[in-house]
Short mmCIF file of N, CA, C and O in Angstrom, two decimals:
data_model
loop_
_atom_site.label_atom_id
_atom_site.label_comp_id
_atom_site.label_asym_id
_atom_site.label_seq_id
_atom_site.Cartn_x
_atom_site.Cartn_y
_atom_site.Cartn_z
N MET S 1 -16.12 -2.33 9.29
CA MET S 1 -15.51 -1.82 10.51
C MET S 1 -16.28 -0.64 11.10
O MET S 1 -16.22 -0.43 12.29
N VAL S 2 -16.99 0.07 10.23
CA VAL S 2 -17.71 1.25 10.72
C VAL S 2 -18.73 0.81 11.78
O VAL S 2 -19.49 -0.12 11.58
N GLY S 3 -18.69 1.50 12.91
CA GLY S 3 -19.61 1.21 14.01
C GLY S 3 -19.09 0.19 15.01
O GLY S 3 -19.73 -0.05 16.03
N GLN S 4 -17.93 -0.40 14.74
CA GLN S 4 -17.40 -1.44 15.63
C GLN S 4 -16.72 -0.87 16.88
O GLN S 4 -16.57 -1.56 17.87
N LYS S 5 -16.24 0.36 16.80
CA LYS S 5 -15.60 1.05 17.92
C LYS S 5 -14.47 0.24 18.55
O LYS S 5 -14.37 0.11 19.76
N VAL S 6 -13.59 -0.30 17.69
CA VAL S 6 -12.44 -1.08 18.16
C VAL S 6 -11.13 -0.37 17.85
O VAL S 6 -10.06 -0.99 17.88
N GLY S 7 -11.19 0.91 17.57
CA GLY S 7 -9.99 1.67 17.22
C GLY S 7 -8.89 1.61 18.27
O GLY S 7 -7.72 1.40 17.93
N ASN S 8 -9.24 1.77 19.54
CA ASN S 8 -8.22 1.72 20.59
C ASN S 8 -7.60 0.33 20.67
O ASN S 8 -6.39 0.20 20.85
N GLU S 9 -8.40 -0.68 20.53
CA GLU S 9 -7.88 -2.06 20.56
C GLU S 9 -6.93 -2.30 19.38
O GLU S 9 -5.86 -2.89 19.53
N ILE S 10 -7.31 -1.84 18.20
CA ILE S 10 -6.45 -1.98 17.02
C ILE S 10 -5.13 -1.26 17.23
O ILE S 10 -4.06 -1.81 16.94
N ASP S 11 -5.19 -0.04 17.75
CA ASP S 11 -3.97 0.74 17.95
C ASP S 11 -3.01 0.11 18.96
O ASP S 11 -1.83 0.44 18.97
N GLN S 12 -3.47 -0.79 19.78
CA GLN S 12 -2.61 -1.47 20.76
C GLN S 12 -1.95 -2.72 20.17
O GLN S 12 -1.13 -3.35 20.84
N SER S 13 -2.27 -3.06 18.95
CA SER S 13 -1.69 -4.24 18.31
C SER S 13 -0.21 -4.01 18.04
O SER S 13 0.24 -2.88 17.85
N SER S 14 0.56 -5.10 17.98
CA SER S 14 2.00 -4.97 17.75
C SER S 14 2.33 -4.64 16.30
O SER S 14 3.39 -4.09 16.02
N CYS S 15 1.44 -4.94 15.39
CA CYS S 15 1.65 -4.60 13.98
C CYS S 15 0.30 -4.36 13.33
O CYS S 15 -0.59 -5.22 13.39
N ILE S 16 0.15 -3.22 12.70
CA ILE S 16 -1.13 -2.86 12.09
C ILE S 16 -0.94 -2.70 10.58
O ILE S 16 -0.23 -1.81 10.14
N TRP S 17 -1.58 -3.59 9.84
CA TRP S 17 -1.52 -3.60 8.38
C TRP S 17 -2.83 -3.03 7.85
O TRP S 17 -3.90 -3.30 8.40
N ARG S 18 -2.72 -2.28 6.78
CA ARG S 18 -3.92 -1.81 6.09
C ARG S 18 -3.73 -2.08 4.60
O ARG S 18 -2.60 -2.23 4.14
N MET S 19 -4.81 -2.11 3.89
CA MET S 19 -4.77 -2.43 2.48
C MET S 19 -5.16 -1.23 1.62
O MET S 19 -6.07 -0.48 1.98
N ASN S 20 -4.47 -1.09 0.52
CA ASN S 20 -4.76 -0.09 -0.49
C ASN S 20 -4.95 1.29 0.12
O ASN S 20 -4.11 1.75 0.86
N ASN S 21 -6.03 1.97 -0.17
CA ASN S 21 -6.20 3.34 0.30
C ASN S 21 -7.25 3.43 1.40
O ASN S 21 -7.84 4.49 1.60
N ALA S 22 -7.44 2.35 2.16
CA ALA S 22 -8.40 2.37 3.26
C ALA S 22 -8.04 3.50 4.24
O ALA S 22 -6.93 3.52 4.76
N PRO S 23 -8.96 4.42 4.48
CA PRO S 23 -8.64 5.57 5.33
C PRO S 23 -8.74 5.26 6.82
O PRO S 23 -9.43 4.33 7.22
N THR S 24 -8.04 6.04 7.61
CA THR S 24 -8.23 6.02 9.06
C THR S 24 -8.82 7.36 9.51
O THR S 24 -9.63 7.39 10.43
N LYS S 25 -8.42 8.43 8.84
CA LYS S 25 -8.88 9.77 9.22
C LYS S 25 -10.40 9.86 9.12
O LYS S 25 -10.98 9.56 8.07
N GLY S 26 -11.01 10.23 10.22
CA GLY S 26 -12.47 10.31 10.28
C GLY S 26 -13.11 9.02 10.77
O GLY S 26 -14.30 8.98 11.04
N TYR S 27 -12.31 7.95 10.88
CA TYR S 27 -12.82 6.64 11.32
C TYR S 27 -12.02 6.11 12.51
O TYR S 27 -12.07 4.92 12.81
N GLU S 28 -11.28 6.98 13.17
CA GLU S 28 -10.36 6.55 14.24
C GLU S 28 -11.05 5.73 15.33
O GLU S 28 -10.47 4.77 15.83
N GLU S 29 -12.25 6.11 15.70
CA GLU S 29 -12.97 5.38 16.76
C GLU S 29 -13.20 3.91 16.36
O GLU S 29 -13.17 3.03 17.21
N ASP S 30 -13.39 3.68 15.09
CA ASP S 30 -13.67 2.32 14.61
C ASP S 30 -12.44 1.55 14.16
O ASP S 30 -12.37 0.34 14.35
N VAL S 31 -11.47 2.24 13.54
CA VAL S 31 -10.33 1.52 12.95
C VAL S 31 -8.98 1.90 13.54
O VAL S 31 -7.96 1.33 13.16
N GLY S 32 -8.95 2.86 14.44
CA GLY S 32 -7.69 3.29 15.03
C GLY S 32 -7.02 4.38 14.23
O GLY S 32 -7.48 4.77 13.16
N ARG S 33 -5.90 4.85 14.76
CA ARG S 33 -5.15 5.94 14.14
C ARG S 33 -3.89 5.45 13.44
O ARG S 33 -3.39 6.09 12.55
N MET S 34 -3.36 4.33 13.90
CA MET S 34 -2.04 3.89 13.45
C MET S 34 -2.12 2.99 12.22
O MET S 34 -3.07 2.23 12.04
N THR S 35 -1.07 3.10 11.40
CA THR S 35 -0.84 2.18 10.30
C THR S 35 0.65 1.97 10.24
O THR S 35 1.41 2.93 10.08
N MET S 36 1.08 0.75 10.39
CA MET S 36 2.51 0.46 10.34
C MET S 36 2.93 0.03 8.94
O MET S 36 3.98 0.45 8.45
N ILE S 37 2.12 -0.79 8.32
CA ILE S 37 2.40 -1.28 6.97
C ILE S 37 1.13 -1.16 6.14
O ILE S 37 0.05 -1.54 6.59
N ARG S 38 1.28 -0.63 4.95
CA ARG S 38 0.15 -0.54 4.03
C ARG S 38 0.55 -1.26 2.75
O ARG S 38 1.51 -0.87 2.09
N VAL S 39 -0.17 -2.32 2.43
CA VAL S 39 0.07 -3.09 1.21
C VAL S 39 -0.88 -2.54 0.14
O VAL S 39 -2.09 -2.46 0.36
N VAL S 40 -0.30 -2.16 -1.00
CA VAL S 40 -1.06 -1.44 -2.01
C VAL S 40 -0.92 -2.11 -3.37
O VAL S 40 0.19 -2.35 -3.85
N SER S 41 -2.03 -2.39 -3.98
CA SER S 41 -2.06 -2.90 -5.35
C SER S 41 -1.69 -1.79 -6.32
O SER S 41 -2.01 -0.62 -6.09
N HIS S 42 -1.07 -2.17 -7.40
CA HIS S 42 -0.71 -1.19 -8.44
C HIS S 42 -1.91 -0.38 -8.89
O HIS S 42 -1.79 0.78 -9.24
N THR S 43 -3.09 -0.96 -8.86
CA THR S 43 -4.29 -0.25 -9.31
C THR S 43 -4.77 0.78 -8.30
O THR S 43 -5.52 1.68 -8.64
N SER S 44 -4.32 0.67 -7.05
CA SER S 44 -4.73 1.62 -6.01
C SER S 44 -3.75 2.77 -5.81
O SER S 44 -4.05 3.71 -5.09
N VAL S 45 -2.58 2.69 -6.44
CA VAL S 45 -1.60 3.78 -6.29
C VAL S 45 -2.20 5.13 -6.71
O VAL S 45 -2.04 6.11 -5.98
N PRO S 46 -2.91 5.23 -7.83
CA PRO S 46 -3.49 6.53 -8.18
C PRO S 46 -4.47 7.05 -7.11
O PRO S 46 -4.58 8.26 -6.91
N LEU S 47 -5.13 6.14 -6.39
CA LEU S 47 -6.05 6.57 -5.33
C LEU S 47 -5.27 7.16 -4.16
O LEU S 47 -5.72 8.14 -3.54
N LEU S 48 -4.10 6.60 -3.84
CA LEU S 48 -3.25 7.19 -2.80
C LEU S 48 -2.80 8.58 -3.22
O LEU S 48 -2.74 9.50 -2.40
N LEU S 49 -2.47 8.72 -4.49
CA LEU S 49 -1.92 9.98 -4.98
C LEU S 49 -2.96 11.09 -5.12
O LEU S 49 -2.60 12.24 -5.34
N LYS S 50 -4.23 10.75 -4.94
CA LYS S 50 -5.26 11.79 -4.90
C LYS S 50 -5.20 12.57 -3.60
O LYS S 50 -5.70 13.68 -3.51
N ASN S 51 -4.59 11.97 -2.57
CA ASN S 51 -4.47 12.62 -1.27
C ASN S 51 -3.06 12.34 -0.72
O ASN S 51 -2.91 11.75 0.35
N PRO S 52 -2.02 12.78 -1.42
CA PRO S 52 -0.66 12.41 -1.03
C PRO S 52 -0.21 12.96 0.32
O PRO S 52 0.55 12.30 1.03
N ASP S 53 -0.67 14.14 0.70
CA ASP S 53 -0.28 14.67 2.01
C ASP S 53 -0.75 13.75 3.13
O ASP S 53 -0.04 13.51 4.10
N TYR S 54 -1.96 13.23 3.00
CA TYR S 54 -2.48 12.32 4.02
C TYR S 54 -1.66 11.04 4.08
O TYR S 54 -1.26 10.59 5.14
N PHE S 55 -1.40 10.44 2.95
CA PHE S 55 -0.72 9.15 2.94
C PHE S 55 0.79 9.25 3.14
O PHE S 55 1.38 8.38 3.77
N PHE S 56 1.43 10.28 2.61
CA PHE S 56 2.89 10.31 2.65
C PHE S 56 3.50 11.38 3.53
O PHE S 56 4.69 11.37 3.77
N LYS S 57 2.69 12.31 4.01
CA LYS S 57 3.21 13.36 4.90
C LYS S 57 2.71 13.14 6.32
O LYS S 57 3.50 12.95 7.23
N GLU S 58 1.38 13.10 6.48
CA GLU S 58 0.80 12.90 7.81
C GLU S 58 1.14 11.53 8.37
O GLU S 58 1.42 11.39 9.55
N ALA S 59 1.10 10.52 7.54
CA ALA S 59 1.33 9.14 7.98
C ALA S 59 2.72 8.68 7.55
O ALA S 59 2.90 7.57 7.08
N ASN S 60 3.72 9.54 7.71
CA ASN S 60 5.04 9.26 7.15
C ASN S 60 5.79 8.13 7.84
O ASN S 60 6.83 7.71 7.37
N ALA S 61 5.28 7.60 8.96
CA ALA S 61 5.93 6.45 9.61
C ALA S 61 5.49 5.14 8.97
O ALA S 61 6.05 4.08 9.25
N THR S 62 4.51 5.19 8.13
CA THR S 62 3.98 3.99 7.49
C THR S 62 4.95 3.47 6.44
O THR S 62 5.52 4.23 5.67
N ILE S 63 5.10 2.16 6.41
CA ILE S 63 5.87 1.49 5.36
C ILE S 63 4.89 1.03 4.29
O ILE S 63 3.90 0.35 4.60
N TYR S 64 5.14 1.42 3.05
CA TYR S 64 4.28 1.05 1.93
C TYR S 64 4.93 -0.07 1.13
O TYR S 64 6.10 0.03 0.76
N VAL S 65 4.17 -1.10 0.87
CA VAL S 65 4.63 -2.21 0.02
C VAL S 65 3.68 -2.25 -1.18
O VAL S 65 2.49 -2.49 -1.03
N ILE S 66 4.24 -1.95 -2.34
CA ILE S 66 3.45 -1.87 -3.57
C ILE S 66 3.70 -3.11 -4.40
O ILE S 66 4.84 -3.53 -4.59
N TRP S 67 2.62 -3.71 -4.90
CA TRP S 67 2.78 -4.90 -5.74
C TRP S 67 2.00 -4.70 -7.04
O TRP S 67 1.03 -3.96 -7.10
N GLY S 68 2.49 -5.37 -8.06
CA GLY S 68 1.82 -5.31 -9.35
C GLY S 68 2.65 -5.99 -10.42
O GLY S 68 3.78 -6.40 -10.16
N PRO S 69 2.09 -6.10 -11.60
CA PRO S 69 2.80 -6.77 -12.68
C PRO S 69 4.02 -5.97 -13.15
O PRO S 69 4.05 -4.74 -13.04
N PHE S 70 5.00 -6.68 -13.65
CA PHE S 70 6.25 -6.07 -14.09
C PHE S 70 6.03 -4.91 -15.04
O PHE S 70 6.70 -3.89 -14.94
N ARG S 71 5.09 -5.04 -15.96
CA ARG S 71 4.88 -3.98 -16.97
C ARG S 71 4.58 -2.63 -16.32
O ARG S 71 4.91 -1.59 -16.88
N ASN S 72 3.97 -2.63 -15.13
CA ASN S 72 3.67 -1.37 -14.44
C ASN S 72 4.76 -0.94 -13.47
O ASN S 72 4.81 0.22 -13.08
N MET S 73 5.60 -1.88 -13.08
CA MET S 73 6.59 -1.62 -12.05
C MET S 73 8.01 -1.45 -12.59
O MET S 73 8.92 -1.13 -11.84
N ARG S 74 8.19 -1.66 -13.86
CA ARG S 74 9.54 -1.62 -14.45
C ARG S 74 10.19 -0.26 -14.27
O ARG S 74 9.52 0.77 -14.28
N LYS S 75 11.51 -0.26 -14.11
CA LYS S 75 12.27 0.94 -13.77
C LYS S 75 12.97 1.57 -14.97
O LYS S 75 13.81 2.44 -14.79
N ASP S 76 12.62 1.17 -16.17
CA ASP S 76 13.31 1.67 -17.36
C ASP S 76 12.64 2.89 -17.97
O ASP S 76 12.93 3.28 -19.09
N GLY S 77 11.74 3.52 -17.22
CA GLY S 77 11.03 4.68 -17.73
C GLY S 77 9.66 4.34 -18.30
O GLY S 77 8.87 5.23 -18.58
N ASN S 78 9.38 3.05 -18.47
CA ASN S 78 8.11 2.62 -19.04
C ASN S 78 7.14 2.05 -18.02
O ASN S 78 6.05 1.63 -18.37
N GLY S 79 7.53 2.01 -16.76
CA GLY S 79 6.65 1.49 -15.71
C GLY S 79 5.79 2.61 -15.15
O GLY S 79 6.27 3.47 -14.40
N ILE S 80 4.53 2.61 -15.50
CA ILE S 80 3.63 3.71 -15.10
C ILE S 80 3.58 3.87 -13.59
O ILE S 80 3.71 4.98 -13.07
N VAL S 81 3.40 2.78 -12.86
CA VAL S 81 3.31 2.87 -11.41
C VAL S 81 4.65 3.27 -10.81
O VAL S 81 4.72 4.13 -9.93
N TYR S 82 5.73 2.68 -11.30
CA TYR S 82 7.05 3.05 -10.80
C TYR S 82 7.30 4.55 -10.99
O TYR S 82 7.78 5.23 -10.08
N ASN S 83 6.95 5.07 -12.15
CA ASN S 83 7.16 6.50 -12.43
C ASN S 83 6.36 7.38 -11.46
O ASN S 83 6.87 8.39 -10.98
N MET S 84 5.12 6.98 -11.17
CA MET S 84 4.31 7.74 -10.22
C MET S 84 4.95 7.73 -8.83
O MET S 84 5.00 8.75 -8.15
N LEU S 85 5.43 6.56 -8.43
CA LEU S 85 6.03 6.43 -7.10
C LEU S 85 7.35 7.18 -7.00
O LEU S 85 7.67 7.77 -5.97
N LYS S 86 8.11 7.19 -8.08
CA LYS S 86 9.38 7.93 -8.10
C LYS S 86 9.13 9.42 -7.88
O LYS S 86 9.81 10.07 -7.09
N LYS S 87 8.13 9.96 -8.56
CA LYS S 87 7.77 11.37 -8.37
C LYS S 87 7.32 11.63 -6.93
O LYS S 87 7.63 12.67 -6.35
N THR S 88 6.59 10.67 -6.36
CA THR S 88 6.11 10.81 -4.99
C THR S 88 7.27 10.88 -4.01
O THR S 88 7.29 11.71 -3.11
N VAL S 89 8.26 10.01 -4.19
CA VAL S 89 9.44 10.01 -3.31
C VAL S 89 10.24 11.29 -3.47
O VAL S 89 10.81 11.79 -2.50
N ASP S 90 10.25 11.84 -4.67
CA ASP S 90 10.94 13.12 -4.87
C ASP S 90 10.27 14.24 -4.06
O ASP S 90 10.94 15.11 -3.52
N ILE S 91 8.94 14.20 -3.97
CA ILE S 91 8.19 15.22 -3.23
C ILE S 91 8.19 14.93 -1.73
O ILE S 91 8.25 15.84 -0.91
N TYR S 92 8.10 13.64 -1.36
CA TYR S 92 8.06 13.21 0.03
C TYR S 92 9.26 12.30 0.29
O TYR S 92 9.13 11.08 0.33
N PRO S 93 10.45 12.87 0.47
CA PRO S 93 11.66 12.05 0.58
C PRO S 93 11.70 11.12 1.79
O PRO S 93 12.46 10.15 1.80
N ASN S 94 10.87 11.36 2.79
CA ASN S 94 10.84 10.48 3.95
C ASN S 94 9.87 9.31 3.79
O ASN S 94 9.80 8.45 4.66
N ALA S 95 9.14 9.30 2.69
CA ALA S 95 8.20 8.20 2.45
C ALA S 95 8.98 6.90 2.31
O ALA S 95 9.99 6.84 1.63
N GLN S 96 8.49 5.87 2.97
CA GLN S 96 9.11 4.55 2.92
C GLN S 96 8.29 3.68 1.97
O GLN S 96 7.32 3.04 2.39
N ILE S 97 8.67 3.68 0.71
CA ILE S 97 7.92 2.97 -0.32
C ILE S 97 8.79 1.89 -0.92
O ILE S 97 9.89 2.16 -1.39
N TYR S 98 8.28 0.67 -0.91
CA TYR S 98 9.00 -0.48 -1.45
C TYR S 98 8.10 -1.18 -2.46
O TYR S 98 6.88 -1.22 -2.31
N MET S 99 8.72 -1.73 -3.48
CA MET S 99 7.98 -2.47 -4.50
C MET S 99 8.43 -3.92 -4.50
O MET S 99 9.60 -4.21 -4.24
N THR S 100 7.48 -4.79 -4.78
CA THR S 100 7.84 -6.20 -4.92
C THR S 100 8.66 -6.38 -6.19
O THR S 100 8.49 -5.63 -7.15
N THR S 101 9.54 -7.36 -6.19
CA THR S 101 10.31 -7.66 -7.39
C THR S 101 9.49 -8.55 -8.32
O THR S 101 8.49 -9.17 -7.90
N GLU S 102 9.90 -8.63 -9.55
CA GLU S 102 9.21 -9.49 -10.51
C GLU S 102 9.25 -10.95 -10.03
O GLU S 102 8.25 -11.66 -10.11
N LYS S 103 10.38 -11.37 -9.48
CA LYS S 103 10.52 -12.74 -8.98
C LYS S 103 9.56 -12.99 -7.82
O LYS S 103 8.89 -14.03 -7.77
N ARG S 104 9.47 -12.05 -6.89
CA ARG S 104 8.57 -12.22 -5.73
C ARG S 104 7.12 -12.18 -6.17
O ARG S 104 6.28 -12.92 -5.66
N MET S 105 6.80 -11.36 -7.15
CA MET S 105 5.44 -11.28 -7.67
C MET S 105 5.05 -12.61 -8.30
O MET S 105 3.93 -13.10 -8.10
N SER S 106 5.96 -13.20 -9.04
CA SER S 106 5.71 -14.50 -9.67
C SER S 106 5.46 -15.57 -8.60
O SER S 106 4.56 -16.40 -8.73
N TYR S 107 6.26 -15.53 -7.55
CA TYR S 107 6.08 -16.48 -6.44
C TYR S 107 4.69 -16.31 -5.82
O TYR S 107 3.97 -17.29 -5.58
N CYS S 108 4.30 -15.07 -5.55
CA CYS S 108 2.98 -14.80 -4.95
C CYS S 108 1.85 -15.25 -5.87
O CYS S 108 0.84 -15.78 -5.40
N ASP S 109 2.02 -15.05 -7.17
CA ASP S 109 1.01 -15.52 -8.13
C ASP S 109 0.86 -17.04 -8.03
O ASP S 109 -0.25 -17.57 -8.09
N GLY S 110 1.98 -17.74 -7.87
CA GLY S 110 1.95 -19.19 -7.73
C GLY S 110 1.23 -19.64 -6.47
O GLY S 110 0.44 -20.59 -6.48
N VAL S 111 1.49 -18.96 -5.37
CA VAL S 111 0.81 -19.27 -4.11
C VAL S 111 -0.68 -19.03 -4.25
O VAL S 111 -1.50 -19.85 -3.83
N PHE S 112 -1.05 -17.90 -4.86
CA PHE S 112 -2.47 -17.59 -5.06
C PHE S 112 -3.15 -18.68 -5.87
O PHE S 112 -4.22 -19.15 -5.51
N LYS S 113 -2.51 -19.10 -6.97
CA LYS S 113 -3.11 -20.13 -7.81
C LYS S 113 -3.23 -21.45 -7.06
O LYS S 113 -4.24 -22.15 -7.17
N LYS S 114 -2.21 -21.80 -6.29
CA LYS S 114 -2.23 -23.04 -5.52
C LYS S 114 -3.37 -23.02 -4.48
O LYS S 114 -4.05 -24.02 -4.30
N GLU S 115 -3.54 -21.88 -3.85
CA GLU S 115 -4.54 -21.77 -2.79
C GLU S 115 -5.97 -21.66 -3.32
O GLU S 115 -6.91 -22.13 -2.68
N THR S 116 -6.13 -21.00 -4.48
CA THR S 116 -7.49 -20.73 -4.98
C THR S 116 -7.86 -21.54 -6.22
O THR S 116 -9.03 -21.64 -6.57
N GLY S 117 -6.83 -22.07 -6.90
CA GLY S 117 -7.09 -22.74 -8.17
C GLY S 117 -7.32 -21.78 -9.32
O GLY S 117 -7.68 -22.19 -10.42
N LYS S 118 -7.10 -20.50 -9.08
CA LYS S 118 -7.35 -19.48 -10.10
C LYS S 118 -6.12 -18.66 -10.36
O LYS S 118 -5.29 -18.45 -9.47
N ASP S 119 -5.99 -18.16 -11.58
CA ASP S 119 -4.94 -17.21 -11.89
C ASP S 119 -5.38 -15.84 -11.37
O ASP S 119 -6.54 -15.49 -11.44
N ARG S 120 -4.40 -15.10 -10.86
CA ARG S 120 -4.72 -13.75 -10.39
C ARG S 120 -5.10 -12.89 -11.57
O ARG S 120 -5.98 -12.13 -11.59
#
């Protein structure tokens, strides 16, 4: 995207999705300023948390959808990613963070395998 100078065009879209910790700050001319939905892999959550003010304070209108295996997302105190996100919501109560359910994750794994022939 760098050098494409389509930021204004992107910002005029009806829905702007971004993946993981892809930045906009400093790249606005190329990628735009807005992010409506950010889909984040469990492995990228620590990267978001390296700059939490940027992701959860400055961009607080963004809806975050976090996905990952149950072992990382479990809510019984043993889910590493869930625990990190819980602390984040405590610090940034306006953050809109949602996690996929185990059932939905299983469904997505099935779609991925059907489409690619590979296990995720």
